[in-house]
Amino acid sequence: MDPHHLRLLRELRDRGSVAAVARALHITPSAVSQQLNTLQRSARVPLTERAGRRLVLTAAGRALAAAAVDVLTALDRADRAVGAHLDDPLSPVTVAAFHSAALTWFPELIRRAPQVRCADEDVARADFPGLAGDYDLVIAHRVAHSPPWPADRVTVLPLIYEPIHVAMPVGSPLADRQRLTAADVAGQPWISVHEGFPVGGVLTAIAAAAGRPLDIVHRVNEFTVTAAMVAAGAGLAIMPALTTVPDPRVVLRPLADLPAGRHIDVLTRPETLHRASVRAVLGALREISRSGGAS
């Protein structure tokens, strides 16, 4: 039953005539009658009857009108509860992020927004949009020139564009150069992320630019582990320039002939942004990411 139709029945009980209901609700008497007829079709017994020229409630109609008060009261209470939830700036907000963003931004985020609930989600690029069904805000990344996020499934809120550089040990002859080319690095052993993960596309671009396949020896998704392996001489790697924990044993160099980078965005479902607490956390994320991380 439509709550609006129940309200009409309740108003007819309280006001005594269709005309009085129409005046109170600023609609025509015929509209009142039509909507009461619609309500009647969903009932098993007559709800109204004629008493002379007036339309009055039957016993069943009076019983339903009394029940309608409870229904309308519950709906109003539910509406107020939803409003309070949407307006509460401290209601919990769940945030997921891939590892390097989590490592760089989560400590400062929980300091600024105590309502946040953090989780790490290092997934393949194609799996990030699906996480928006499990978390309020999903910090996701994709390399430049890759397909955009599916706008029909998630709202995309850009954070930053982050350059991606080649990482090498401090003692490497390549570290003496300020800028490198794809040909300079293509012949080295490499440490890559697992297949399907966003920044792996940069290695594919290096191989294409150099005209030769790369020798990928290790696959590690955690950049702090990768940095330690690079420092130990296990190979070169690609690493983000802004969300990487500095390691004095490792040098980062850009590729002069192959500018590489990734978009770091927040993915969310559109309705989630109606909540004041979510908007507050999003604002904090934007400030933290643009200031470079922890303060």
JSON list of N, CA and C in Angstrom, two decimals, residues 80-119:
[
{"chain": "A", "resi": 80, "resn": "ARG", "atom": "N", "xyz": [13.58, 10.61, 9.64]},
{"chain": "A", "resi": 80, "resn": "ARG", "atom": "CA", "xyz": [14.41, 11.41, 10.54]},
{"chain": "A", "resi": 80, "resn": "ARG", "atom": "C", "xyz": [15.72, 10.69, 10.87]},
{"chain": "A", "resi": 81, "resn": "ALA", "atom": "N", "xyz": [15.65, 9.36, 11.01]},
{"chain": "A", "resi": 81, "resn": "ALA", "atom": "CA", "xyz": [16.86, 8.59, 11.31]},
{"chain": "A", "resi": 81, "resn": "ALA", "atom": "C", "xyz": [17.84, 8.66, 10.14]},
{"chain": "A", "resi": 82, "resn": "VAL", "atom": "N", "xyz": [17.31, 8.55, 8.92]},
{"chain": "A", "resi": 82, "resn": "VAL", "atom": "CA", "xyz": [18.17, 8.66, 7.74]},
{"chain": "A", "resi": 82, "resn": "VAL", "atom": "C", "xyz": [18.80, 10.05, 7.68]},
{"chain": "A", "resi": 83, "resn": "GLY", "atom": "N", "xyz": [17.99, 11.07, 7.95]},
{"chain": "A", "resi": 83, "resn": "GLY", "atom": "CA", "xyz": [18.52, 12.43, 7.93]},
{"chain": "A", "resi": 83, "resn": "GLY", "atom": "C", "xyz": [19.63, 12.62, 8.95]},
{"chain": "A", "resi": 84, "resn": "ALA", "atom": "N", "xyz": [19.43, 12.07, 10.15]},
{"chain": "A", "resi": 84, "resn": "ALA", "atom": "CA", "xyz": [20.46, 12.18, 11.18]},
{"chain": "A", "resi": 84, "resn": "ALA", "atom": "C", "xyz": [21.73, 11.46, 10.76]},
{"chain": "A", "resi": 85, "resn": "HIS", "atom": "N", "xyz": [21.56, 10.29, 10.12]},
{"chain": "A", "resi": 85, "resn": "HIS", "atom": "CA", "xyz": [22.72, 9.55, 9.64]},
{"chain": "A", "resi": 85, "resn": "HIS", "atom": "C", "xyz": [23.47, 10.34, 8.57]},
{"chain": "A", "resi": 86, "resn": "LEU", "atom": "N", "xyz": [22.74, 10.92, 7.64]},
{"chain": "A", "resi": 86, "resn": "LEU", "atom": "CA", "xyz": [23.38, 11.67, 6.56]},
{"chain": "A", "resi": 86, "resn": "LEU", "atom": "C", "xyz": [24.08, 12.92, 7.09]},
{"chain": "A", "resi": 87, "resn": "ASP", "atom": "N", "xyz": [23.54, 13.53, 8.12]},
{"chain": "A", "resi": 87, "resn": "ASP", "atom": "CA", "xyz": [24.06, 14.79, 8.62]},
{"chain": "A", "resi": 87, "resn": "ASP", "atom": "C", "xyz": [25.12, 14.63, 9.71]},
{"chain": "A", "resi": 88, "resn": "ASP", "atom": "N", "xyz": [25.30, 13.42, 10.21]},
{"chain": "A", "resi": 88, "resn": "ASP", "atom": "CA", "xyz": [26.25, 13.20, 11.31]},
{"chain": "A", "resi": 88, "resn": "ASP", "atom": "C", "xyz": [27.68, 13.25, 10.77]},
{"chain": "A", "resi": 89, "resn": "PRO", "atom": "N", "xyz": [28.47, 14.26, 11.15]},
{"chain": "A", "resi": 89, "resn": "PRO", "atom": "CA", "xyz": [29.83, 14.37, 10.60]},
{"chain": "A", "resi": 89, "resn": "PRO", "atom": "C", "xyz": [30.79, 13.35, 11.17]},
{"chain": "A", "resi": 90, "resn": "LEU", "atom": "N", "xyz": [30.37, 12.62, 12.22]},
{"chain": "A", "resi": 90, "resn": "LEU", "atom": "CA", "xyz": [31.27, 11.67, 12.86]},
{"chain": "A", "resi": 90, "resn": "LEU", "atom": "C", "xyz": [30.84, 10.21, 12.68]},
{"chain": "A", "resi": 91, "resn": "SER", "atom": "N", "xyz": [29.87, 9.95, 11.80]},
{"chain": "A", "resi": 91, "resn": "SER", "atom": "CA", "xyz": [29.50, 8.55, 11.56]},
{"chain": "A", "resi": 91, "resn": "SER", "atom": "C", "xyz": [30.67, 7.85, 10.85]},
{"chain": "A", "resi": 92, "resn": "PRO", "atom": "N", "xyz": [30.89, 6.56, 11.13]},
{"chain": "A", "resi": 92, "resn": "PRO", "atom": "CA", "xyz": [32.06, 5.86, 10.57]},
{"chain": "A", "resi": 92, "resn": "PRO", "atom": "C", "xyz": [32.09, 5.88, 9.05]},
{"chain": "A", "resi": 93, "resn": "VAL", "atom": "N", "xyz": [33.29, 6.01, 8.50]},
{"chain": "A", "resi": 93, "resn": "VAL", "atom": "CA", "xyz": [33.52, 6.01, 7.06]},
{"chain": "A", "resi": 93, "resn": "VAL", "atom": "C", "xyz": [34.60, 4.97, 6.75]},
{"chain": "A", "resi": 94, "resn": "THR", "atom": "N", "xyz": [34.28, 4.01, 5.88]},
{"chain": "A", "resi": 94, "resn": "THR", "atom": "CA", "xyz": [35.26, 2.99, 5.51]},
{"chain": "A", "resi": 94, "resn": "THR", "atom": "C", "xyz": [36.03, 3.44, 4.28]},
{"chain": "A", "resi": 95, "resn": "VAL", "atom": "N", "xyz": [37.35, 3.30, 4.36]},
{"chain": "A", "resi": 95, "resn": "VAL", "atom": "CA", "xyz": [38.25, 3.72, 3.27]},
{"chain": "A", "resi": 95, "resn": "VAL", "atom": "C", "xyz": [39.19, 2.57, 2.94]},
{"chain": "A", "resi": 96, "resn": "ALA", "atom": "N", "xyz": [39.29, 2.24, 1.67]},
{"chain": "A", "resi": 96, "resn": "ALA", "atom": "CA", "xyz": [40.24, 1.24, 1.20]},
{"chain": "A", "resi": 96, "resn": "ALA", "atom": "C", "xyz": [41.26, 1.91, 0.30]},
{"chain": "A", "resi": 97, "resn": "ALA", "atom": "N", "xyz": [42.49, 1.42, 0.34]},
{"chain": "A", "resi": 97, "resn": "ALA", "atom": "CA", "xyz": [43.55, 1.99, -0.50]},
{"chain": "A", "resi": 97, "resn": "ALA", "atom": "C", "xyz": [44.56, 0.91, -0.86]},
{"chain": "A", "resi": 98, "resn": "PHE", "atom": "N", "xyz": [45.20, 1.09, -2.02]},
{"chain": "A", "resi": 98, "resn": "PHE", "atom": "CA", "xyz": [46.31, 0.22, -2.37]},
{"chain": "A", "resi": 98, "resn": "PHE", "atom": "C", "xyz": [47.49, 0.55, -1.46]},
{"chain": "A", "resi": 99, "resn": "HIS", "atom": "N", "xyz": [48.49, -0.34, -1.43]},
{"chain": "A", "resi": 99, "resn": "HIS", "atom": "CA", "xyz": [49.49, -0.30, -0.37]},
{"chain": "A", "resi": 99, "resn": "HIS", "atom": "C", "xyz": [50.26, 1.01, -0.25]},
{"chain": "A", "resi": 100, "resn": "SER", "atom": "N", "xyz": [50.80, 1.52, -1.36]},
{"chain": "A", "resi": 100, "resn": "SER", "atom": "CA", "xyz": [51.65, 2.71, -1.22]},
{"chain": "A", "resi": 100, "resn": "SER", "atom": "C", "xyz": [50.85, 3.92, -0.79]},
{"chain": "A", "resi": 101, "resn": "ALA", "atom": "N", "xyz": [49.61, 4.06, -1.26]},
{"chain": "A", "resi": 101, "resn": "ALA", "atom": "CA", "xyz": [48.77, 5.17, -0.80]},
{"chain": "A", "resi": 101, "resn": "ALA", "atom": "C", "xyz": [48.40, 5.00, 0.66]},
{"chain": "A", "resi": 102, "resn": "ALA", "atom": "N", "xyz": [48.09, 3.77, 1.06]},
{"chain": "A", "resi": 102, "resn": "ALA", "atom": "CA", "xyz": [47.75, 3.52, 2.46]},
{"chain": "A", "resi": 102, "resn": "ALA", "atom": "C", "xyz": [48.93, 3.85, 3.37]},
{"chain": "A", "resi": 103, "resn": "LEU", "atom": "N", "xyz": [50.10, 3.42, 2.97]},
{"chain": "A", "resi": 103, "resn": "LEU", "atom": "CA", "xyz": [51.30, 3.66, 3.78]},
{"chain": "A", "resi": 103, "resn": "LEU", "atom": "C", "xyz": [51.58, 5.15, 3.92]},
{"chain": "A", "resi": 104, "resn": "THR", "atom": "N", "xyz": [51.34, 5.89, 2.84]},
{"chain": "A", "resi": 104, "resn": "THR", "atom": "CA", "xyz": [51.68, 7.32, 2.83]},
{"chain": "A", "resi": 104, "resn": "THR", "atom": "C", "xyz": [50.60, 8.18, 3.49]},
{"chain": "A", "resi": 105, "resn": "TRP", "atom": "N", "xyz": [49.32, 7.84, 3.29]},
{"chain": "A", "resi": 105, "resn": "TRP", "atom": "CA", "xyz": [48.24, 8.74, 3.69]},
{"chain": "A", "resi": 105, "resn": "TRP", "atom": "C", "xyz": [47.43, 8.29, 4.90]},
{"chain": "A", "resi": 106, "resn": "PHE", "atom": "N", "xyz": [47.35, 7.00, 5.16]},
{"chain": "A", "resi": 106, "resn": "PHE", "atom": "CA", "xyz": [46.49, 6.55, 6.26]},
{"chain": "A", "resi": 106, "resn": "PHE", "atom": "C", "xyz": [46.87, 7.13, 7.62]},
{"chain": "A", "resi": 107, "resn": "PRO", "atom": "N", "xyz": [48.15, 7.18, 7.99]},
{"chain": "A", "resi": 107, "resn": "PRO", "atom": "CA", "xyz": [48.48, 7.72, 9.33]},
{"chain": "A", "resi": 107, "resn": "PRO", "atom": "C", "xyz": [47.94, 9.13, 9.55]},
{"chain": "A", "resi": 108, "resn": "GLU", "atom": "N", "xyz": [48.11, 9.99, 8.55]},
{"chain": "A", "resi": 108, "resn": "GLU", "atom": "CA", "xyz": [47.62, 11.36, 8.69]},
{"chain": "A", "resi": 108, "resn": "GLU", "atom": "C", "xyz": [46.10, 11.41, 8.61]},
{"chain": "A", "resi": 109, "resn": "LEU", "atom": "N", "xyz": [45.52, 10.53, 7.80]},
{"chain": "A", "resi": 109, "resn": "LEU", "atom": "CA", "xyz": [44.06, 10.53, 7.65]},
{"chain": "A", "resi": 109, "resn": "LEU", "atom": "C", "xyz": [43.38, 10.17, 8.97]},
{"chain": "A", "resi": 110, "resn": "ILE", "atom": "N", "xyz": [43.88, 9.16, 9.67]},
{"chain": "A", "resi": 110, "resn": "ILE", "atom": "CA", "xyz": [43.23, 8.78, 10.93]},
{"chain": "A", "resi": 110, "resn": "ILE", "atom": "C", "xyz": [43.47, 9.84, 12.01]},
{"chain": "A", "resi": 111, "resn": "ARG", "atom": "N", "xyz": [44.53, 10.63, 11.86]},
{"chain": "A", "resi": 111, "resn": "ARG", "atom": "CA", "xyz": [44.74, 11.73, 12.81]},
{"chain": "A", "resi": 111, "resn": "ARG", "atom": "C", "xyz": [43.72, 12.84, 12.59]},
{"chain": "A", "resi": 112, "resn": "ARG", "atom": "N", "xyz": [43.43, 13.13, 11.33]},
{"chain": "A", "resi": 112, "resn": "ARG", "atom": "CA", "xyz": [42.51, 14.22, 11.01]},
{"chain": "A", "resi": 112, "resn": "ARG", "atom": "C", "xyz": [41.04, 13.79, 11.09]},
{"chain": "A", "resi": 113, "resn": "ALA", "atom": "N", "xyz": [40.77, 12.52, 10.82]},
{"chain": "A", "resi": 113, "resn": "ALA", "atom": "CA", "xyz": [39.39, 12.04, 10.74]},
{"chain": "A", "resi": 113, "resn": "ALA", "atom": "C", "xyz": [39.24, 10.78, 11.59]},
{"chain": "A", "resi": 114, "resn": "PRO", "atom": "N", "xyz": [38.98, 10.92, 12.89]},
{"chain": "A", "resi": 114, "resn": "PRO", "atom": "CA", "xyz": [38.90, 9.74, 13.76]},
{"chain": "A", "resi": 114, "resn": "PRO", "atom": "C", "xyz": [37.76, 8.80, 13.42]},
{"chain": "A", "resi": 115, "resn": "GLN", "atom": "N", "xyz": [36.80, 9.25, 12.61]},
{"chain": "A", "resi": 115, "resn": "GLN", "atom": "CA", "xyz": [35.68, 8.38, 12.24]},
{"chain": "A", "resi": 115, "resn": "GLN", "atom": "C", "xyz": [36.04, 7.39, 11.13]},
{"chain": "A", "resi": 116, "resn": "VAL", "atom": "N", "xyz": [37.25, 7.49, 10.57]},
{"chain": "A", "resi": 116, "resn": "VAL", "atom": "CA", "xyz": [37.61, 6.66, 9.44]},
{"chain": "A", "resi": 116, "resn": "VAL", "atom": "C", "xyz": [37.96, 5.24, 9.88]},
{"chain": "A", "resi": 117, "resn": "ARG", "atom": "N", "xyz": [37.61, 4.27, 9.03]},
{"chain": "A", "resi": 117, "resn": "ARG", "atom": "CA", "xyz": [37.95, 2.86, 9.24]},
{"chain": "A", "resi": 117, "resn": "ARG", "atom": "C", "xyz": [38.72, 2.42, 8.00]},
{"chain": "A", "resi": 118, "resn": "CYS", "atom": "N", "xyz": [40.01, 2.10, 8.16]},
{"chain": "A", "resi": 118, "resn": "CYS", "atom": "CA", "xyz": [40.90, 1.88, 7.03]},
{"chain": "A", "resi": 118, "resn": "CYS", "atom": "C", "xyz": [41.09, 0.40, 6.72]},
{"chain": "A", "resi": 119, "resn": "ALA", "atom": "N", "xyz": [41.33, 0.11, 5.43]},
{"chain": "A", "resi": 119, "resn": "ALA", "atom": "CA", "xyz": [41.65, -1.24, 5.00]},
{"chain": "A", "resi": 119, "resn": "ALA", "atom": "C", "xyz": [42.56, -1.15, 3.79]}
]
